[in-house]
Amino acid sequence: MLRILIVLFVVFLLAMAFTMYRFISATHDPQVWHVDPQLVERPVTPNTYLVAPQVLHITTVDREAPQYQVSADVLAKAFDDYVIRQNKVTVVAGSPEELMITYVQRSWFWQIPDYISVKFVPLEGGASTIIIWSRSRFGYGDMGVNAARVESWLASLQSLERPAEPIVLPGTAEDETASQ
């Protein structure tokens, strides 16, 4: 009986080691993970979190995105400055200058990668908004990790928020009639 328990324990340890190796060695192909969060279709799994202005998104969002009183360039730089200083965060692709960035953040112990694609959207009058899609690479659920991460990152931009107004993109018919 003891021999069976030892064999089962060794098998368990090997399975755990293989799983951890798989998480740690996961590569971050920009062709796969750097996607426009405005165009994503949500998977059926509950391991994603999406923040966007609902009028700009093709699927249901988890939270309406705030609007900011600064340009998309300034918002992108401020956001990136904050996010890149977070634990275990690296850039997969994009930059503040491109107004779109995809980050990967790994969990503390298991080193499980989560991908966060962020797009900064210019609005009329020099304002901006943000679209964030955070998702887990492995597993079915995420125990609220993606939502907590996004809410924490958005809280860093609270001082830049403005009261919500109807979304008007530069160059649209609403913008042209408002300027006349």
Coordinates of N, CA and C in Angstrom, one line a residue:
M1 N 0.8 -1.2 0.0 CA 0.0 0.0 0.0 C 0.9 1.3 0.0
L2 N 1.9 1.2 0.8 CA 2.8 2.4 0.9 C 3.5 2.6 -0.5
R3 N 3.9 1.5 -1.1 CA 4.5 1.6 -2.4 C 3.6 2.3 -3.4
I4 N 2.3 2.0 -3.4 CA 1.3 2.6 -4.3 C 1.2 4.1 -4.0
L5 N 1.1 4.5 -2.8 CA 1.1 5.9 -2.4 C 2.3 6.6 -2.9
I6 N 3.4 6.0 -2.7 CA 4.7 6.7 -3.2 C 4.7 6.9 -4.7
V7 N 4.2 5.9 -5.4 CA 4.2 6.0 -6.9 C 3.2 7.1 -7.3
L8 N 2.0 7.1 -6.6 CA 1.0 8.1 -6.9 C 1.5 9.5 -6.6
F9 N 2.3 9.6 -5.5 CA 2.8 10.9 -5.2 C 3.9 11.4 -6.2
V10 N 4.7 10.5 -6.6 CA 5.7 10.8 -7.6 C 5.1 11.2 -9.0
V11 N 4.0 10.5 -9.4 CA 3.3 10.8 -10.6 C 2.7 12.2 -10.4
F12 N 2.1 12.5 -9.3 CA 1.5 13.8 -9.0 C 2.6 14.9 -9.1
L13 N 3.8 14.7 -8.5 CA 4.8 15.7 -8.6 C 5.3 15.9 -10.1
L14 N 5.4 14.8 -10.8 CA 5.9 14.9 -12.2 C 4.8 15.7 -13.0
A15 N 3.6 15.4 -12.8 CA 2.5 16.1 -13.5 C 2.5 17.6 -13.1
M16 N 2.7 17.9 -11.9 CA 2.8 19.3 -11.5 C 4.1 20.0 -12.1
A17 N 5.2 19.3 -12.1 CA 6.4 19.9 -12.7 C 6.2 20.1 -14.2
F18 N 5.5 19.2 -14.9 CA 5.3 19.4 -16.3 C 4.3 20.6 -16.6
T19 N 3.3 20.7 -15.8 CA 2.4 21.8 -15.9 C 3.1 23.1 -15.7
M20 N 3.9 23.2 -14.6 CA 4.6 24.4 -14.3 C 5.6 24.8 -15.5
Y21 N 6.2 23.8 -16.0 CA 7.2 24.0 -17.1 C 6.4 24.5 -18.3
R22 N 5.2 24.0 -18.6 CA 4.4 24.5 -19.7 C 4.0 25.9 -19.5
F23 N 3.7 26.4 -18.3 CA 3.3 27.8 -18.0 C 4.6 28.6 -18.2
I24 N 5.7 28.2 -17.6 CA 6.9 29.1 -17.7 C 7.4 29.2 -19.1
S25 N 7.4 28.1 -19.9 CA 8.0 28.2 -21.2 C 7.0 28.7 -22.3
A26 N 5.8 29.1 -21.9 CA 4.9 29.6 -22.9 C 5.4 30.8 -23.6
T27 N 5.4 30.8 -24.9 CA 5.9 32.0 -25.7 C 4.7 32.9 -26.0
H28 N 5.0 34.1 -26.4 CA 4.0 35.2 -26.5 C 4.0 35.7 -28.0
D29 N 3.5 34.9 -28.9 CA 3.5 35.3 -30.3 C 2.6 36.5 -30.5
P30 N 3.2 37.6 -31.0 CA 2.3 38.8 -31.3 C 1.2 38.5 -32.3
Q31 N 1.5 37.6 -33.2 CA 0.5 37.3 -34.3 C -0.8 36.7 -33.6
V32 N -0.6 36.1 -32.5 CA -1.7 35.4 -31.8 C -2.3 36.3 -30.7
W33 N -1.5 37.0 -29.9 CA -1.9 37.7 -28.7 C -2.2 39.2 -28.9
H34 N -1.5 39.8 -29.9 CA -1.6 41.3 -30.1 C -2.8 41.5 -31.0
V35 N -4.0 41.6 -30.4 CA -5.2 41.8 -31.2 C -5.9 43.1 -30.8
D36 N -6.7 43.6 -31.8 CA -7.4 44.8 -31.6 C -8.6 44.5 -30.6
P37 N -8.5 45.0 -29.4 CA -9.6 44.7 -28.4 C -11.0 45.2 -28.8
Q38 N -11.0 46.1 -29.8 CA -12.3 46.6 -30.2 C -13.0 45.6 -31.1
L39 N -12.3 44.7 -31.7 CA -12.9 43.8 -32.7 C -13.0 42.3 -32.2
V40 N -12.7 42.1 -30.9 CA -12.7 40.7 -30.4 C -14.1 40.2 -30.2
E41 N -14.2 38.9 -30.4 CA -15.4 38.1 -30.1 C -15.1 37.4 -28.8
R42 N -16.0 37.5 -27.8 CA -15.7 36.9 -26.5 C -15.8 35.4 -26.6
P43 N -14.9 34.7 -25.9 CA -15.1 33.2 -25.9 C -16.2 32.8 -24.9
V44 N -16.6 31.6 -24.9 CA -17.6 31.1 -24.0 C -17.1 30.9 -22.6
T45 N -15.8 30.8 -22.4 CA -15.2 30.7 -21.1 C -15.3 32.0 -20.3
P46 N -15.5 31.9 -19.0 CA -15.6 33.1 -18.1 C -14.2 33.6 -17.6
N47 N -13.2 33.5 -18.5 CA -11.9 33.9 -18.0 C -11.4 35.2 -18.8
T48 N -12.3 36.1 -19.1 CA -11.9 37.3 -19.8 C -12.6 38.5 -19.1
Y49 N -12.2 39.7 -19.3 CA -12.8 40.9 -18.8 C -12.6 42.0 -19.9
L50 N -13.7 42.6 -20.3 CA -13.7 43.6 -21.3 C -14.3 44.9 -20.9
V51 N -13.5 46.0 -21.0 CA -13.9 47.3 -20.7 C -13.8 48.1 -22.0
A52 N -15.0 48.7 -22.4 CA -15.0 49.5 -23.6 C -16.3 50.3 -23.6
P53 N -16.3 51.4 -24.4 CA -17.6 52.1 -24.6 C -18.5 51.1 -25.5
Q54 N -19.7 50.8 -24.9 CA -20.5 49.8 -25.6 C -20.8 50.2 -27.0
V55 N -21.0 51.5 -27.3 CA -21.3 51.9 -28.7 C -20.2 51.7 -29.7
L56 N -19.0 51.5 -29.2 CA -17.8 51.2 -30.1 C -17.5 49.7 -30.2
H57 N -18.2 48.9 -29.5 CA -17.8 47.5 -29.5 C -18.9 46.6 -30.1
I58 N -18.4 45.5 -30.7 CA -19.3 44.5 -31.4 C -20.0 43.5 -30.4
T59 N -19.5 43.4 -29.2 CA -20.0 42.4 -28.3 C -20.3 43.1 -26.9
T60 N -21.0 42.4 -26.1 CA -21.3 43.0 -24.8 C -20.1 43.2 -23.9
V61 N -19.9 44.3 -23.3 CA -18.8 44.6 -22.4 C -19.1 44.3 -21.0
D62 N -18.1 44.1 -20.2 CA -18.3 43.9 -18.8 C -18.4 45.2 -18.0
R63 N -17.8 46.3 -18.5 CA -17.9 47.6 -17.9 C -17.8 48.6 -19.0
E64 N -18.6 49.7 -18.8 CA -18.5 50.8 -19.7 C -17.1 51.5 -19.4
A65 N -16.4 51.9 -20.5 CA -15.1 52.6 -20.3 C -15.3 54.0 -19.9
P66 N -14.4 54.5 -19.0 CA -14.5 55.9 -18.7 C -14.0 56.8 -19.9
Q67 N -14.3 58.0 -19.8 CA -13.8 59.0 -20.8 C -12.8 59.9 -20.0
Y68 N -11.8 60.3 -20.8 CA -10.7 61.1 -20.2 C -10.6 62.4 -20.8
Q69 N -10.2 63.4 -20.0 CA -10.1 64.8 -20.5 C -8.7 65.1 -21.2
V70 N -8.0 64.1 -21.4 CA -6.7 64.2 -22.1 C -6.7 63.5 -23.5
S71 N -5.8 63.8 -24.3 CA -5.7 63.2 -25.6 C -5.3 61.7 -25.5
A72 N -5.6 60.9 -26.5 CA -5.2 59.5 -26.5 C -3.7 59.3 -26.3
D73 N -2.9 60.2 -26.9 CA -1.5 60.1 -26.8 C -1.0 60.2 -25.3
V74 N -1.6 61.2 -24.6 CA -1.2 61.4 -23.2 C -1.8 60.3 -22.4
L75 N -3.0 59.8 -22.6 CA -3.6 58.7 -21.9 C -2.7 57.4 -22.1
A76 N -2.3 57.2 -23.3 CA -1.5 56.0 -23.6 C -0.2 56.0 -22.8
K77 N 0.4 57.1 -22.8 CA 1.7 57.3 -22.1 C 1.5 57.1 -20.6
A78 N 0.5 57.8 -20.0 CA 0.3 57.6 -18.6 C -0.1 56.2 -18.2
F79 N -0.9 55.6 -19.0 CA -1.3 54.2 -18.7 C -0.1 53.3 -18.8
D80 N 0.7 53.4 -19.9 CA 1.9 52.5 -20.0 C 2.9 52.8 -18.9
D81 N 3.1 54.0 -18.5 CA 4.1 54.3 -17.4 C 3.7 53.6 -16.2
Y82 N 2.4 53.5 -15.9 CA 1.9 52.8 -14.7 C 2.0 51.3 -14.8
V83 N 1.5 50.8 -15.9 CA 1.4 49.3 -16.1 C 2.7 48.7 -16.2
I84 N 3.7 49.2 -16.9 CA 5.0 48.6 -17.0 C 5.7 48.4 -15.7
R85 N 5.3 49.2 -14.7 CA 5.9 49.1 -13.4 C 5.3 48.0 -12.5
Q86 N 4.2 47.4 -13.0 CA 3.6 46.4 -12.2 C 4.4 45.1 -12.2
N87 N 4.2 44.2 -11.2 CA 4.9 43.0 -11.1 C 4.7 42.1 -12.3
K88 N 5.7 41.5 -12.8 CA 5.7 40.5 -13.8 C 4.9 40.9 -15.1
V89 N 5.0 42.2 -15.5 CA 4.4 42.7 -16.7 C 5.5 43.0 -17.7
T90 N 5.2 42.5 -19.0 CA 6.1 42.9 -20.1 C 5.2 43.2 -21.3
V91 N 5.8 43.9 -22.3 CA 5.1 44.2 -23.5 C 5.3 43.1 -24.5
V92 N 4.2 42.6 -25.1 CA 4.2 41.6 -26.1 C 4.4 42.3 -27.5
A93 N 3.6 43.4 -27.7 CA 3.7 44.2 -28.9 C 3.0 45.5 -28.7
G94 N 3.3 46.4 -29.7 CA 2.6 47.7 -29.6 C 3.4 48.7 -28.8
S95 N 2.9 50.0 -28.7 CA 3.5 51.0 -28.0 C 2.5 52.2 -27.7
P96 N 2.8 53.1 -26.8 CA 1.9 54.2 -26.6 C 1.8 55.0 -27.9
E97 N 2.8 55.1 -28.7 CA 2.8 55.9 -29.9 C 1.8 55.3 -30.9
E98 N 1.7 54.0 -30.9 CA 0.8 53.3 -31.8 C -0.7 53.3 -31.3
L99 N -0.9 53.8 -30.1 CA -2.2 53.8 -29.4 C -2.8 52.4 -29.2
M100 N -1.9 51.4 -29.2 CA -2.4 50.0 -28.9 C -1.2 49.2 -28.4
I101 N -1.4 48.6 -27.3 CA -0.4 47.8 -26.6 C -1.0 46.5 -26.1
T102 N -0.2 45.4 -26.2 CA -0.6 44.2 -25.6 C 0.5 43.8 -24.6
Y103 N 0.0 43.6 -23.3 CA 0.9 43.2 -22.2 C 0.7 41.7 -21.9
V104 N 1.7 41.1 -21.3 CA 1.5 39.8 -20.6 C 1.9 40.0 -19.2
Q105 N 1.1 39.5 -18.3 CA 1.4 39.5 -16.9 C 1.3 38.1 -16.4
R106 N 2.3 37.6 -15.6 CA 2.3 36.3 -15.1 C 2.0 36.3 -13.7
S107 N 1.3 35.2 -13.3 CA 0.9 35.0 -11.9 C 2.2 34.8 -11.0
W108 N 2.1 35.1 -9.7 CA 3.2 35.0 -8.9 C 3.8 33.7 -8.8
F109 N 3.1 32.6 -8.4 CA 3.7 31.3 -8.2 C 3.8 30.5 -9.4
W110 N 2.6 30.3 -10.1 CA 2.6 29.4 -11.2 C 3.1 29.9 -12.5
Q111 N 3.3 31.2 -12.5 CA 3.8 31.9 -13.7 C 2.9 31.7 -14.9
I112 N 1.6 31.7 -14.6 CA 0.6 31.5 -15.7 C 0.4 32.9 -16.4
P113 N 0.5 32.9 -17.7 CA 0.4 34.2 -18.5 C -1.0 34.6 -18.7
D114 N -1.3 35.9 -18.5 CA -2.6 36.5 -18.9 C -2.2 37.6 -19.9
Y115 N -3.0 37.8 -20.9 CA -2.8 38.8 -21.9 C -3.7 39.9 -21.8
I116 N -3.3 41.1 -21.9 CA -4.1 42.3 -21.8 C -3.8 43.2 -23.0
S117 N -4.8 43.3 -23.9 CA -4.7 44.2 -25.1 C -5.4 45.5 -24.8
V118 N -4.8 46.6 -25.1 CA -5.3 47.9 -24.7 C -5.3 48.8 -25.9
K119 N -6.4 49.5 -26.2 CA -6.5 50.4 -27.3 C -6.9 51.8 -26.8
F120 N -6.3 52.9 -27.2 CA -6.6 54.2 -26.8 C -7.3 54.9 -27.9
V121 N -8.5 55.4 -27.7 CA -9.4 55.9 -28.7 C -9.5 57.4 -28.6
P122 N -9.1 58.2 -29.6 CA -9.3 59.7 -29.6 C -10.8 60.0 -29.7
L123 N -11.2 61.0 -29.0 CA -12.6 61.5 -29.1 C -12.5 63.0 -29.5
E124 N -13.6 63.5 -29.9 CA -13.7 64.9 -30.3 C -13.2 65.8 -29.1
G125 N -12.7 67.0 -29.4 CA -12.4 68.0 -28.4 C -11.1 67.6 -27.6
G126 N -10.3 66.7 -28.1 CA -9.0 66.4 -27.5 C -9.2 65.4 -26.3
A127 N -10.4 64.8 -26.2 CA -10.6 63.8 -25.1 C -10.3 62.4 -25.7
S128 N -10.4 61.4 -24.8 CA -10.1 60.0 -25.2 C -10.9 59.0 -24.4
T129 N -10.8 57.8 -24.8 CA -11.4 56.7 -24.0 C -10.4 55.5 -24.2
I130 N -10.8 54.4 -23.6 CA -9.9 53.2 -23.6 C -10.7 52.0 -23.8
I131 N -10.1 51.0 -24.5 CA -10.7 49.7 -24.6 C -9.7 48.7 -24.1
I132 N -10.1 47.8 -23.1 CA -9.1 46.9 -22.5 C -9.8 45.5 -22.6
W133 N -9.0 44.5 -23.1 CA -9.5 43.1 -23.0 C -8.4 42.3 -22.3
S134 N -8.7 41.8 -21.2 CA -7.8 41.0 -20.4 C -8.3 39.6 -20.4
R135 N -7.4 38.6 -20.7 CA -7.8 37.2 -20.8 C -6.7 36.3 -20.3
S136 N -7.2 35.1 -19.8 CA -6.3 34.1 -19.4 C -5.9 33.2 -20.6
R137 N -4.7 32.7 -20.6 CA -4.3 31.8 -21.7 C -4.7 30.4 -21.4
F138 N -4.6 30.0 -20.1 CA -4.9 28.6 -19.7 C -6.0 28.6 -18.8
G139 N -6.8 27.5 -18.8 CA -7.8 27.3 -17.8 C -9.2 27.8 -18.3
Y140 N -10.2 27.5 -17.5 CA -11.6 27.8 -17.9 C -12.0 29.1 -17.2
G141 N -11.8 29.2 -15.9 CA -12.1 30.4 -15.1 C -10.9 31.1 -14.7
D142 N -11.1 32.3 -14.0 CA -9.9 33.1 -13.6 C -10.0 33.6 -12.2
M143 N -11.0 33.2 -11.5 CA -11.2 33.6 -10.1 C -11.2 35.1 -9.9
G144 N -11.7 35.8 -10.9 CA -11.8 37.3 -10.9 C -10.5 38.0 -11.1
V145 N -9.4 37.3 -11.4 CA -8.1 38.0 -11.6 C -8.1 39.0 -12.7
N146 N -8.7 38.7 -13.9 CA -8.7 39.7 -15.0 C -9.5 40.9 -14.6
A147 N -10.6 40.8 -14.0 CA -11.4 42.0 -13.6 C -10.7 42.8 -12.6
A148 N -10.1 42.2 -11.6 CA -9.4 42.9 -10.5 C -8.2 43.7 -11.1
R149 N -7.5 43.0 -12.0 CA -6.3 43.7 -12.7 C -6.8 44.9 -13.4
V150 N -7.8 44.8 -14.3 CA -8.2 45.9 -15.1 C -8.7 47.0 -14.2
E151 N -9.5 46.7 -13.2 CA -10.1 47.8 -12.3 C -8.9 48.5 -11.6
S152 N -7.9 47.8 -11.2 CA -6.8 48.4 -10.5 C -6.0 49.3 -11.5
W153 N -5.8 48.9 -12.7 CA -5.1 49.7 -13.7 C -5.9 50.9 -14.1
L154 N -7.2 50.8 -14.2 CA -8.1 51.9 -14.5 C -8.1 52.9 -13.4
A155 N -8.0 52.4 -12.1 CA -8.0 53.3 -11.0 C -6.8 54.3 -11.0
S156 N -5.7 53.9 -11.7 CA -4.5 54.7 -11.8 C -4.8 55.9 -12.7
L157 N -5.8 55.9 -13.5 CA -6.1 57.0 -14.4 C -7.3 57.8 -13.9
Q158 N -7.8 57.6 -12.7 CA -9.0 58.3 -12.2 C -8.9 59.8 -12.3
S159 N -7.7 60.3 -12.0 CA -7.5 61.8 -12.0 C -7.7 62.4 -13.4
L160 N -7.6 61.6 -14.4 CA -7.7 62.1 -15.8 C -9.1 62.0 -16.3
E161 N -10.1 61.4 -15.6 CA -11.4 61.2 -16.1 C -12.2 62.5 -16.2
R162 N -13.2 62.4 -17.1 CA -14.1 63.5 -17.3 C -15.5 62.9 -17.2
P163 N -16.5 63.7 -16.9 CA -17.9 63.2 -16.9 C -18.2 62.5 -18.3
A164 N -19.0 61.5 -18.3 CA -19.3 60.7 -19.5 C -20.2 61.6 -20.4
E165 N -19.9 61.6 -21.6 CA -20.6 62.3 -22.7 C -20.9 61.4 -23.8
P166 N -21.8 61.7 -24.7 CA -22.0 60.8 -25.8 C -20.7 60.7 -26.6
I167 N -20.4 59.5 -27.1 CA -19.2 59.3 -27.8 C -19.2 59.9 -29.2
V168 N -18.3 60.8 -29.5 CA -18.2 61.4 -30.8 C -16.7 61.2 -31.2
L169 N -16.5 60.5 -32.3 CA -15.2 60.3 -32.8 C -14.8 61.4 -33.7
P170 N -13.5 61.9 -33.8 CA -13.1 62.9 -34.7 C -13.4 62.5 -36.1
G171 N -14.0 63.5 -36.9 CA -14.2 63.2 -38.3 C -15.6 62.6 -38.6
T172 N -16.4 62.3 -37.6 CA -17.7 61.7 -37.8 C -18.7 62.8 -38.1
A173 N -19.9 62.4 -38.6 CA -20.9 63.4 -38.9 C -21.3 64.2 -37.7
E174 N -21.4 63.6 -36.5 CA -21.8 64.3 -35.3 C -20.7 65.4 -35.0
D175 N -19.5 65.0 -35.2 CA -18.4 66.0 -34.9 C -18.4 67.1 -35.8
E176 N -18.7 66.9 -37.1 CA -18.7 67.9 -38.1 C -19.9 68.9 -37.9
T177 N -21.0 68.4 -37.5 CA -22.2 69.3 -37.3 C -22.0 70.1 -36.0
A178 N -21.3 69.5 -35.0 CA -21.1 70.2 -33.7 C -20.1 71.3 -33.9
S179 N -19.2 71.2 -34.9 CA -18.2 72.3 -35.1 C -18.7 73.4 -36.0
Q180 N -19.9 73.3 -36.6 CA -20.4 74.3 -37.5 C -21.2 75.3 -36.7

